[in-house]
mmCIF file of C-alpha atoms and ligand atoms in Angstrom:
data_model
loop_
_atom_site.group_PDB
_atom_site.id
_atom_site.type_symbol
_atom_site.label_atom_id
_atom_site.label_comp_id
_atom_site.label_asym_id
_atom_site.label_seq_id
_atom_site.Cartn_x
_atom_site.Cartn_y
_atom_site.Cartn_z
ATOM 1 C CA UNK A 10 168.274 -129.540 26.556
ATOM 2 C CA UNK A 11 165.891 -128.186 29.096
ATOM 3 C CA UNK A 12 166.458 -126.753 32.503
ATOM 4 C CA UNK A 13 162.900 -128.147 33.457
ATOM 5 C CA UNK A 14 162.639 -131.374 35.157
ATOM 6 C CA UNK A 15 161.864 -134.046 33.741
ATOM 7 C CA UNK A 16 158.265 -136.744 34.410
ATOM 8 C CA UNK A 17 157.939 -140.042 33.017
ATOM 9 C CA UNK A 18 154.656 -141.791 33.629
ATOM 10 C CA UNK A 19 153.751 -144.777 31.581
ATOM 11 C CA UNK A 20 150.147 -146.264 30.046
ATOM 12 C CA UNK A 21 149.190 -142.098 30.002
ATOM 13 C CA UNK A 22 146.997 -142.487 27.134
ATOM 14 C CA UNK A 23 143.760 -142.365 28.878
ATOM 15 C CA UNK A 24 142.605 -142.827 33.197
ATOM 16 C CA UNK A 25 144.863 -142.107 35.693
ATOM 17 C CA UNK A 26 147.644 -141.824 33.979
ATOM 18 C CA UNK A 27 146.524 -138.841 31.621
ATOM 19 C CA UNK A 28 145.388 -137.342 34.293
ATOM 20 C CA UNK A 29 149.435 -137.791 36.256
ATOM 21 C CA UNK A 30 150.903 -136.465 33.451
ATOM 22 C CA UNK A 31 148.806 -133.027 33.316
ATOM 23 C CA UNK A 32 149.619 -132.729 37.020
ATOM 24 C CA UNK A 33 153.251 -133.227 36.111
ATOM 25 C CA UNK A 34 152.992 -130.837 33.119
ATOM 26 C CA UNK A 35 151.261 -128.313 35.731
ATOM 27 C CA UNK A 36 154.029 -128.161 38.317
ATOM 28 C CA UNK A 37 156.645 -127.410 35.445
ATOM 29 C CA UNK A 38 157.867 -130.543 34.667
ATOM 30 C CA UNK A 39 158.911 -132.013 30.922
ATOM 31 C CA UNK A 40 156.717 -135.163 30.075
ATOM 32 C CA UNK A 41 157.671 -138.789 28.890
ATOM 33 C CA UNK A 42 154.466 -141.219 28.564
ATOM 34 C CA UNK A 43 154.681 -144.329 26.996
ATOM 35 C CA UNK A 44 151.393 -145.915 25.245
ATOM 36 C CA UNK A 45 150.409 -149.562 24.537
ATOM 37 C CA UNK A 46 147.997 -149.276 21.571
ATOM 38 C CA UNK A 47 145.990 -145.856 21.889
ATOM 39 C CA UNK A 48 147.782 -143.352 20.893
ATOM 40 C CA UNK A 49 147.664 -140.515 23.515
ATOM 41 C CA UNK A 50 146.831 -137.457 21.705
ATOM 42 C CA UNK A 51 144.946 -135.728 23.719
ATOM 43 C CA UNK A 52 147.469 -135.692 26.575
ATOM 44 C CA UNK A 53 150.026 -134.753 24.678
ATOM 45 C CA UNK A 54 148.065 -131.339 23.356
ATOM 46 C CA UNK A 55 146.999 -130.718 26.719
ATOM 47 C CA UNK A 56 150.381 -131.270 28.307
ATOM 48 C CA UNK A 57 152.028 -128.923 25.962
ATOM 49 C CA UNK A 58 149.269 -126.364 26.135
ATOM 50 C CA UNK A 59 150.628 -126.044 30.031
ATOM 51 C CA UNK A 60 153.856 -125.314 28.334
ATOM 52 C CA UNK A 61 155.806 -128.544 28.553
ATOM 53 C CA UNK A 62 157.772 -130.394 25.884
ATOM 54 C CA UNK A 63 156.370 -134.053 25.462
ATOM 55 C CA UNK A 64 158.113 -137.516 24.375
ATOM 56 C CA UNK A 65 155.764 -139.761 23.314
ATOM 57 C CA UNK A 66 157.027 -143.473 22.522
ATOM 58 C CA UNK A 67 154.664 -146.549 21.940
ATOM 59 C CA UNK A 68 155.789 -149.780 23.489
ATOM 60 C CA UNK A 69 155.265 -152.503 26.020
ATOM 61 C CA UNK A 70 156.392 -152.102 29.466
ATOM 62 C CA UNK A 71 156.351 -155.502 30.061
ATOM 63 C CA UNK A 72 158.885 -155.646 27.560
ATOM 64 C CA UNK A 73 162.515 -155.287 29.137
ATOM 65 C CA UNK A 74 163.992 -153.347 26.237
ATOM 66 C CA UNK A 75 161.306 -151.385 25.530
ATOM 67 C CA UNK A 76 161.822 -149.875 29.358
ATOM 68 C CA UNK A 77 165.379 -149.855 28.714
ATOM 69 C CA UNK A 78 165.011 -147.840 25.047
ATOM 70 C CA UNK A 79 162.055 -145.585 26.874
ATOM 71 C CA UNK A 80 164.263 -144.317 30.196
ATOM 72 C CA UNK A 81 166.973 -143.692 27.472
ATOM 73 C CA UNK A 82 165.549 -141.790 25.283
ATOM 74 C CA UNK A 83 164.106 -139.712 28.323
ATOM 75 C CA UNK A 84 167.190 -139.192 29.354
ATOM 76 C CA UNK A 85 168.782 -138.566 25.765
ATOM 77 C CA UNK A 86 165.609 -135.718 25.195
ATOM 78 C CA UNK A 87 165.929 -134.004 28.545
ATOM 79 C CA UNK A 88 168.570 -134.760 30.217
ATOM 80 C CA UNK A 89 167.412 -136.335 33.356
ATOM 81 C CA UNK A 90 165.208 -138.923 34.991
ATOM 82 C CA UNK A 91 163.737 -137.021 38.031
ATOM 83 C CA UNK A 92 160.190 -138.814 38.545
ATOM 84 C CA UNK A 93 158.932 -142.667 37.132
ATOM 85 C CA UNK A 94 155.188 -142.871 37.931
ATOM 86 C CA UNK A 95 154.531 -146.508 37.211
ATOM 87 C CA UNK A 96 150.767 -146.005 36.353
ATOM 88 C CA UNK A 97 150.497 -148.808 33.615
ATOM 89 C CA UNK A 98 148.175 -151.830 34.281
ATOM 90 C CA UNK A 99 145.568 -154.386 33.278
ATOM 91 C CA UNK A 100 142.674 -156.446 34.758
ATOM 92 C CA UNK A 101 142.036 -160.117 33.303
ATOM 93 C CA UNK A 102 139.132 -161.040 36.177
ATOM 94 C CA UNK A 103 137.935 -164.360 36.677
ATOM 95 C CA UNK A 104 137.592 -167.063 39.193
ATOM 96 C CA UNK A 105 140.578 -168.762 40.452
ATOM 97 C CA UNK A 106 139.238 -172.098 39.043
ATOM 98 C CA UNK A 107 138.649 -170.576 35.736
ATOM 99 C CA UNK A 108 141.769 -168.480 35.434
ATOM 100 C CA UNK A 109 143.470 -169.445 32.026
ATOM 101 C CA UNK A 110 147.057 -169.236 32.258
ATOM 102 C CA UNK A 111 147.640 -166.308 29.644
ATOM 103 C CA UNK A 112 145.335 -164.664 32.056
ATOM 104 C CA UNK A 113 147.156 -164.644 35.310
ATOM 105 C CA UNK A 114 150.670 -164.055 33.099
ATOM 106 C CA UNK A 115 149.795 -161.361 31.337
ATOM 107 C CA UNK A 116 148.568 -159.299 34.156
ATOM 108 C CA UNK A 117 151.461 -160.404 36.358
ATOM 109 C CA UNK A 118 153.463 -159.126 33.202
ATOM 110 C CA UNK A 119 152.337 -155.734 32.563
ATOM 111 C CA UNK A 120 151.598 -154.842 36.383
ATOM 112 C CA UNK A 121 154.544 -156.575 38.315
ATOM 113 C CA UNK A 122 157.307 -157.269 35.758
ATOM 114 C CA UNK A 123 156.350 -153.867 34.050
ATOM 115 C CA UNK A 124 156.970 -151.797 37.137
ATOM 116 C CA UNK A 125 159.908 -154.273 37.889
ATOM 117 C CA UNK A 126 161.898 -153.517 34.291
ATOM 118 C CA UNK A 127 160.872 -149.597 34.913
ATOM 119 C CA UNK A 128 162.191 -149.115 38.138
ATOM 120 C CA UNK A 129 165.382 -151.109 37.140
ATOM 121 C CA UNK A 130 166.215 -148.701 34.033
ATOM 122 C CA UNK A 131 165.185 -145.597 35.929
ATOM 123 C CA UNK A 132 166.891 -146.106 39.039
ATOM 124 C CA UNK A 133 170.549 -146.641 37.151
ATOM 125 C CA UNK A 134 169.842 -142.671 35.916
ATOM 126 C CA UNK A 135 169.178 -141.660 39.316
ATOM 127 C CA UNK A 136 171.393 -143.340 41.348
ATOM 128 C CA UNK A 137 174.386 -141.051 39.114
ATOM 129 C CA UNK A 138 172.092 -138.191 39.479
ATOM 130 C CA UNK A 139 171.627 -139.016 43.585
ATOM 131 C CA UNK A 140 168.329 -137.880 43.089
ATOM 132 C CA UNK A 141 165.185 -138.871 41.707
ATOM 133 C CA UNK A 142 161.073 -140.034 42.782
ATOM 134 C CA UNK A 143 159.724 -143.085 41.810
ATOM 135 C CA UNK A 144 155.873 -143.656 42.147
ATOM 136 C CA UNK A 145 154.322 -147.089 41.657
ATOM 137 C CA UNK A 146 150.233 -147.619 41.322
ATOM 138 C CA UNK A 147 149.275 -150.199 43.131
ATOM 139 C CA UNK A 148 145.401 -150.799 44.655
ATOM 140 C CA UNK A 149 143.501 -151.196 47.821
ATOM 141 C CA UNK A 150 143.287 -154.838 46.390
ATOM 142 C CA UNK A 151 146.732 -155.777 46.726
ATOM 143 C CA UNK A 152 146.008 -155.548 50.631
ATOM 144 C CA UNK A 153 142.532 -156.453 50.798
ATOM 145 C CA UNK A 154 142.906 -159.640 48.190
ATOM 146 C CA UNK A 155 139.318 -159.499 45.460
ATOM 147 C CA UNK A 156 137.083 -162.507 44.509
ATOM 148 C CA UNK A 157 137.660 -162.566 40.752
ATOM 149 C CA UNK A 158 140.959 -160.641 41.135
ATOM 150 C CA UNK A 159 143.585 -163.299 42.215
ATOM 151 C CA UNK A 160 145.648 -162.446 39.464
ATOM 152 C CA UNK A 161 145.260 -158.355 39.462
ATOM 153 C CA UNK A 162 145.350 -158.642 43.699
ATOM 154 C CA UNK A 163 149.119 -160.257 43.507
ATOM 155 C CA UNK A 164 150.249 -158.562 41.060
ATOM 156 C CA UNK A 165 149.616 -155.300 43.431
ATOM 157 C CA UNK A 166 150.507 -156.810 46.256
ATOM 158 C CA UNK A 167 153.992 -157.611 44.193
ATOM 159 C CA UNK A 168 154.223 -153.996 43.846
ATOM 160 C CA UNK A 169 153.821 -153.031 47.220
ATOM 161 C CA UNK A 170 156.447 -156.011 47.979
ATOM 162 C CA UNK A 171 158.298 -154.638 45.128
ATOM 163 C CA UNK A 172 158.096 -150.594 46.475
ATOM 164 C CA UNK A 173 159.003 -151.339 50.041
ATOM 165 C CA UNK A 174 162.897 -152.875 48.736
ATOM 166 C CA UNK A 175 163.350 -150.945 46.168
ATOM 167 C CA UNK A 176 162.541 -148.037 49.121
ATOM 168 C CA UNK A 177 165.371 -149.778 51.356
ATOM 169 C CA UNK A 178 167.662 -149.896 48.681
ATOM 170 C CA UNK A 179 167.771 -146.608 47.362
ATOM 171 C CA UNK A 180 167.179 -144.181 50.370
ATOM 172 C CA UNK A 181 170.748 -143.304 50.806
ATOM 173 C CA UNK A 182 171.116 -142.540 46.943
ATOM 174 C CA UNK A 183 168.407 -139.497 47.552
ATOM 175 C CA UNK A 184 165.465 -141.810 45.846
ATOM 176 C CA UNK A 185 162.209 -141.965 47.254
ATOM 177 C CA UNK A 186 159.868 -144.960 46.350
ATOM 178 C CA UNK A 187 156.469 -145.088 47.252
ATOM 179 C CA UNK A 188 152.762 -146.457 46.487
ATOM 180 C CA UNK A 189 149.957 -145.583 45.285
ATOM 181 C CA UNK A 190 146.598 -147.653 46.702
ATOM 182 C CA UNK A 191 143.541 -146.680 44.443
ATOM 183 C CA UNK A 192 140.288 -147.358 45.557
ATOM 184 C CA UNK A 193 137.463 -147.329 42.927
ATOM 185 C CA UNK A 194 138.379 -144.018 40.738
ATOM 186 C CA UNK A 195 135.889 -143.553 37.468
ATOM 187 C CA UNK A 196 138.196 -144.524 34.513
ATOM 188 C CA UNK A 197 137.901 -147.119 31.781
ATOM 189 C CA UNK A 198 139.245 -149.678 34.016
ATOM 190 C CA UNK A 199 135.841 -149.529 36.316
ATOM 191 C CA UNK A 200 133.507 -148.338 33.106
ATOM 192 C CA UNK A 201 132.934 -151.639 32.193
ATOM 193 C CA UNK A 202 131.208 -152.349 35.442
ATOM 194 C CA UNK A 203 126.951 -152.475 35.561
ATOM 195 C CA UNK A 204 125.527 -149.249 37.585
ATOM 196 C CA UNK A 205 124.101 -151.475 39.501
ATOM 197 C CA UNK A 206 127.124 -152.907 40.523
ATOM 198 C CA UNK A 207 129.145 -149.489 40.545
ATOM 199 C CA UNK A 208 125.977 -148.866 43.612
ATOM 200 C CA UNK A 209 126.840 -151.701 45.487
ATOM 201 C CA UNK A 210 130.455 -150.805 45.734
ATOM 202 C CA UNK A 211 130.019 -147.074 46.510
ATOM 203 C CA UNK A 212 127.796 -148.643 49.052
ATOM 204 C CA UNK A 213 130.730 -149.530 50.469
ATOM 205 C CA UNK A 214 132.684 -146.354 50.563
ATOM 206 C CA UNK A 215 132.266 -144.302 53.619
ATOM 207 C CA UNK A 216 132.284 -141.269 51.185
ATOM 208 C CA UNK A 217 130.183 -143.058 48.899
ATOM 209 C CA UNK A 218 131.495 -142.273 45.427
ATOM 210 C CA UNK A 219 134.148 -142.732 43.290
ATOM 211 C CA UNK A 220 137.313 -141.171 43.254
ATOM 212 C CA UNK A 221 138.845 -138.772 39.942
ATOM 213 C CA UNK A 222 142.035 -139.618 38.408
ATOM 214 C CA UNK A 223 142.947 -135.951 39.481
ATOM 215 C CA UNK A 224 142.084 -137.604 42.802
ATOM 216 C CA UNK A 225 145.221 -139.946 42.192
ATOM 217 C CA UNK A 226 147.295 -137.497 40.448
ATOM 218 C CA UNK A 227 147.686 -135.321 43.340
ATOM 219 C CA UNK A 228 149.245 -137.508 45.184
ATOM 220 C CA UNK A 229 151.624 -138.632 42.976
ATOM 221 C CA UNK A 230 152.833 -134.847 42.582
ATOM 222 C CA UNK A 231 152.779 -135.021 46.516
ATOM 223 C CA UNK A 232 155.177 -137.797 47.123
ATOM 224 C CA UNK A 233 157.211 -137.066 44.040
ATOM 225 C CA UNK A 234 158.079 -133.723 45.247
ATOM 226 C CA UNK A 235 158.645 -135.062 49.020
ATOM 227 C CA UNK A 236 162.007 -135.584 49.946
ATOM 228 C CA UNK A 237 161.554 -137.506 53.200
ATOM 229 C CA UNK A 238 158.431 -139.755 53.023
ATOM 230 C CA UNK A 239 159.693 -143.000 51.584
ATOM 231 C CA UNK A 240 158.304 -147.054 51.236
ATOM 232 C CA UNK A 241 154.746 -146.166 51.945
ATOM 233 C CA UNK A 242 151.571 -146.877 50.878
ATOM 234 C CA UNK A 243 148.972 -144.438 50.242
ATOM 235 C CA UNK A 244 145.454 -145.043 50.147
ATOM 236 C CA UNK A 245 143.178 -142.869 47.568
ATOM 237 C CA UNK A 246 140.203 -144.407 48.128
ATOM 238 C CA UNK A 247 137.320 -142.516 50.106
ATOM 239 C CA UNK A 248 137.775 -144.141 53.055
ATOM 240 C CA UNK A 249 137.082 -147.964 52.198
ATOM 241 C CA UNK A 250 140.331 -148.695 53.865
ATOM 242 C CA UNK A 251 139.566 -147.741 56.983
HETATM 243 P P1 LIG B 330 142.908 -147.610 32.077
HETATM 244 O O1 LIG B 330 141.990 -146.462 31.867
HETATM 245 O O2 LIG B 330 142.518 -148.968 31.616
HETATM 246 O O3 LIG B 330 144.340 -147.211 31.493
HETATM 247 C C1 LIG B 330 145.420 -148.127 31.552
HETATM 248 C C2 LIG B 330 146.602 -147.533 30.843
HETATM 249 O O4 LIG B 330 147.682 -148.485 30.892
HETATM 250 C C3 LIG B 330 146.333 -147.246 29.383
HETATM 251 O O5 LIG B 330 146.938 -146.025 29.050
HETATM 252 C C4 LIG B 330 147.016 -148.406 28.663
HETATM 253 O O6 LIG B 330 147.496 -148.081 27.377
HETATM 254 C C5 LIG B 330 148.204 -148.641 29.576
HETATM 255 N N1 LIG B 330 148.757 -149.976 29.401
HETATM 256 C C6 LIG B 330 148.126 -151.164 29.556
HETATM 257 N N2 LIG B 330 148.961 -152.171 29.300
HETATM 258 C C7 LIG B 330 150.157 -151.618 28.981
HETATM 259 C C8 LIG B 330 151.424 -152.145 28.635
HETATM 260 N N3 LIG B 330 151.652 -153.460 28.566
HETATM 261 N N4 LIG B 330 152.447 -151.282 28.360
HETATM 262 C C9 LIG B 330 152.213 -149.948 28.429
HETATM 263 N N5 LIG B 330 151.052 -149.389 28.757
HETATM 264 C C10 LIG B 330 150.027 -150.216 29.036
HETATM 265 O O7 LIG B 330 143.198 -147.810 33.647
HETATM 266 P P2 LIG B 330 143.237 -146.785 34.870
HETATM 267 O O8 LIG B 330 142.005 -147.012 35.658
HETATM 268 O O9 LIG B 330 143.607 -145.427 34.425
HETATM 269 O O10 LIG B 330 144.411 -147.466 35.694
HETATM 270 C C11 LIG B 330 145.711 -146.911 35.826
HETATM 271 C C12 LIG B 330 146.435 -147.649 36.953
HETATM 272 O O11 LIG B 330 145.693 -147.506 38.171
HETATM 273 C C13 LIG B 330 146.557 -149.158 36.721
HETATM 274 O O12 LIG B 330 147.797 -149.618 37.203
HETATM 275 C C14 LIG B 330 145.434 -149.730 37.571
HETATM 276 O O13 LIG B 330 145.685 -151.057 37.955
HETATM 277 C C15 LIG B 330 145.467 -148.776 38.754
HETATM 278 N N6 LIG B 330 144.214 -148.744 39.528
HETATM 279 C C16 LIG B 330 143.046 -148.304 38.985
HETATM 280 C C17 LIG B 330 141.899 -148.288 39.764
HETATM 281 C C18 LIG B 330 140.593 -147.797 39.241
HETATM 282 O O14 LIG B 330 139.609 -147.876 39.998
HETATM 283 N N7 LIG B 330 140.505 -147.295 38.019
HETATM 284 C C19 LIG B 330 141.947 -148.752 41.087
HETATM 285 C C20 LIG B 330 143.156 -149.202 41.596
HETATM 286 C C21 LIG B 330 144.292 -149.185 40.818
HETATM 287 P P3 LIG B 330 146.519 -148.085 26.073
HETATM 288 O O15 LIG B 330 145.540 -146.986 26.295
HETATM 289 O O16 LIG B 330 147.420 -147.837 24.934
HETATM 290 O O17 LIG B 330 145.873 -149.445 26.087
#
């Protein structure tokens, strides 16, 4: 077992959460990442390259024993649970009136009920340790509400919901819980998006670009390794929640 602590971030195949888990590996920490269906590779080499040992497991996070199996075999490799970045999510846009069902479920699924069953495995291991940071992605959207988002927009704005109690509930354990609010940040996610309408939303970004997942990743490290900010929000988004 390792004297290191110990990160788990999930979906860190790719985006964002790649990017988390190379912070994490950076400040010294051991790395868990889960993956859905790419395998992540390249994280893994570059994690380990800082010097970190890396668990790698492929599963669903919507799935309630897969988070159960994944905090577990965290804890099993390393020993403890001290940060959960809950990174992994999906977009399904459409119109409200021609949402399908298996569209608003699944994202509701992997985003809300996949930060849900993570935070409910992880916090068991820290409430013994008394210790322990959990970070949750949400997005500007889950304030703000998005035409063609009604699905992806509550399923952040559960998280936020979802943040703030589990924030209340665990302060006087030593566990901080906090929010992540992305604006627009260049990953795969926003790729599939015409440069013409990448333009109109920088547009309206007072610093009129879009963010890096490093952008994102430092604050994670931030409020992971803060001991007294707890059940906030933060926004990473240039200024387009102002
Ligand atoms: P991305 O490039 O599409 O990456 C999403 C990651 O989540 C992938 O690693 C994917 O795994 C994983 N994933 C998806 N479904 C999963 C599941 N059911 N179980 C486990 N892993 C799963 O997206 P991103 O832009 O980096 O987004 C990361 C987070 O930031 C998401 O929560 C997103 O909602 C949030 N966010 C992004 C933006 C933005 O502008 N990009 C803005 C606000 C919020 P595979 O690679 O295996 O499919």
């Amino acid at each position: 077992m390792s004297d290191k602590k110990t990160a788990v971030i999930t979906g860190a195949a790719r985006g964002i959460g790649k990017a988390i888990a190379i912070a994490f590996a950076k400040e010294g920490y051991n790395i868990v990442i889960n993956y859905h269906s790419n395998v992540p590779e390249a994280t893994v080499a570059e994690c380990e390259k800082l010097g970190a040992q890396v668990l790698s497991l492929q599963g669903d996070v919507s799935d309630f024993n897969f988070a159960k199996d994944f905090i577990q075999s965290a804890k099993k490799e390393f020993g403890t649970v001290d940060v959960l970045v809950n990174n992994a999510g999906i977009t399904r846009d459409n119109l409200l009136l021609g949402m399908k069902e298996e569209e608003f479920d699944s994202v509701i699924n992997t985003n809300l009920k996949g930060t849900f069953n993570m935070i409910k495995h992880a916090s068991k291991v820290m409430l013994k340790q008394k210790s322990g940071s959990i970070v949750n992605i949400a997005s500007v959207v889950g304030v703000t509400g998005n035409a063609g988002q009604a699905n992806y927009a509550a399923s952040k704005a559960g998280v936020i919901g979802l943040t703030k109690s589990a924030a209340k509930e665990l302060a006087s354990r030593g566990i901080t819980v906090n929010a992540i609010a992305p604006g627009f940040i260049e990953t795969d996610m926003t790729n599939v998006l015409t440069d013409e309408q990448k333009e109109k939303i920088f547009a309206t970004i007072p610093m009129n670009k879009a963010g890096q997942p490093e952008d994102v990743a430092e604050a994670a490290v931030f409020l992971a390794k803060h001991g007294y900010i707890t059940g906030q929000v933060v926004n990473v988004c240039g200024g387009l929640c102002i």
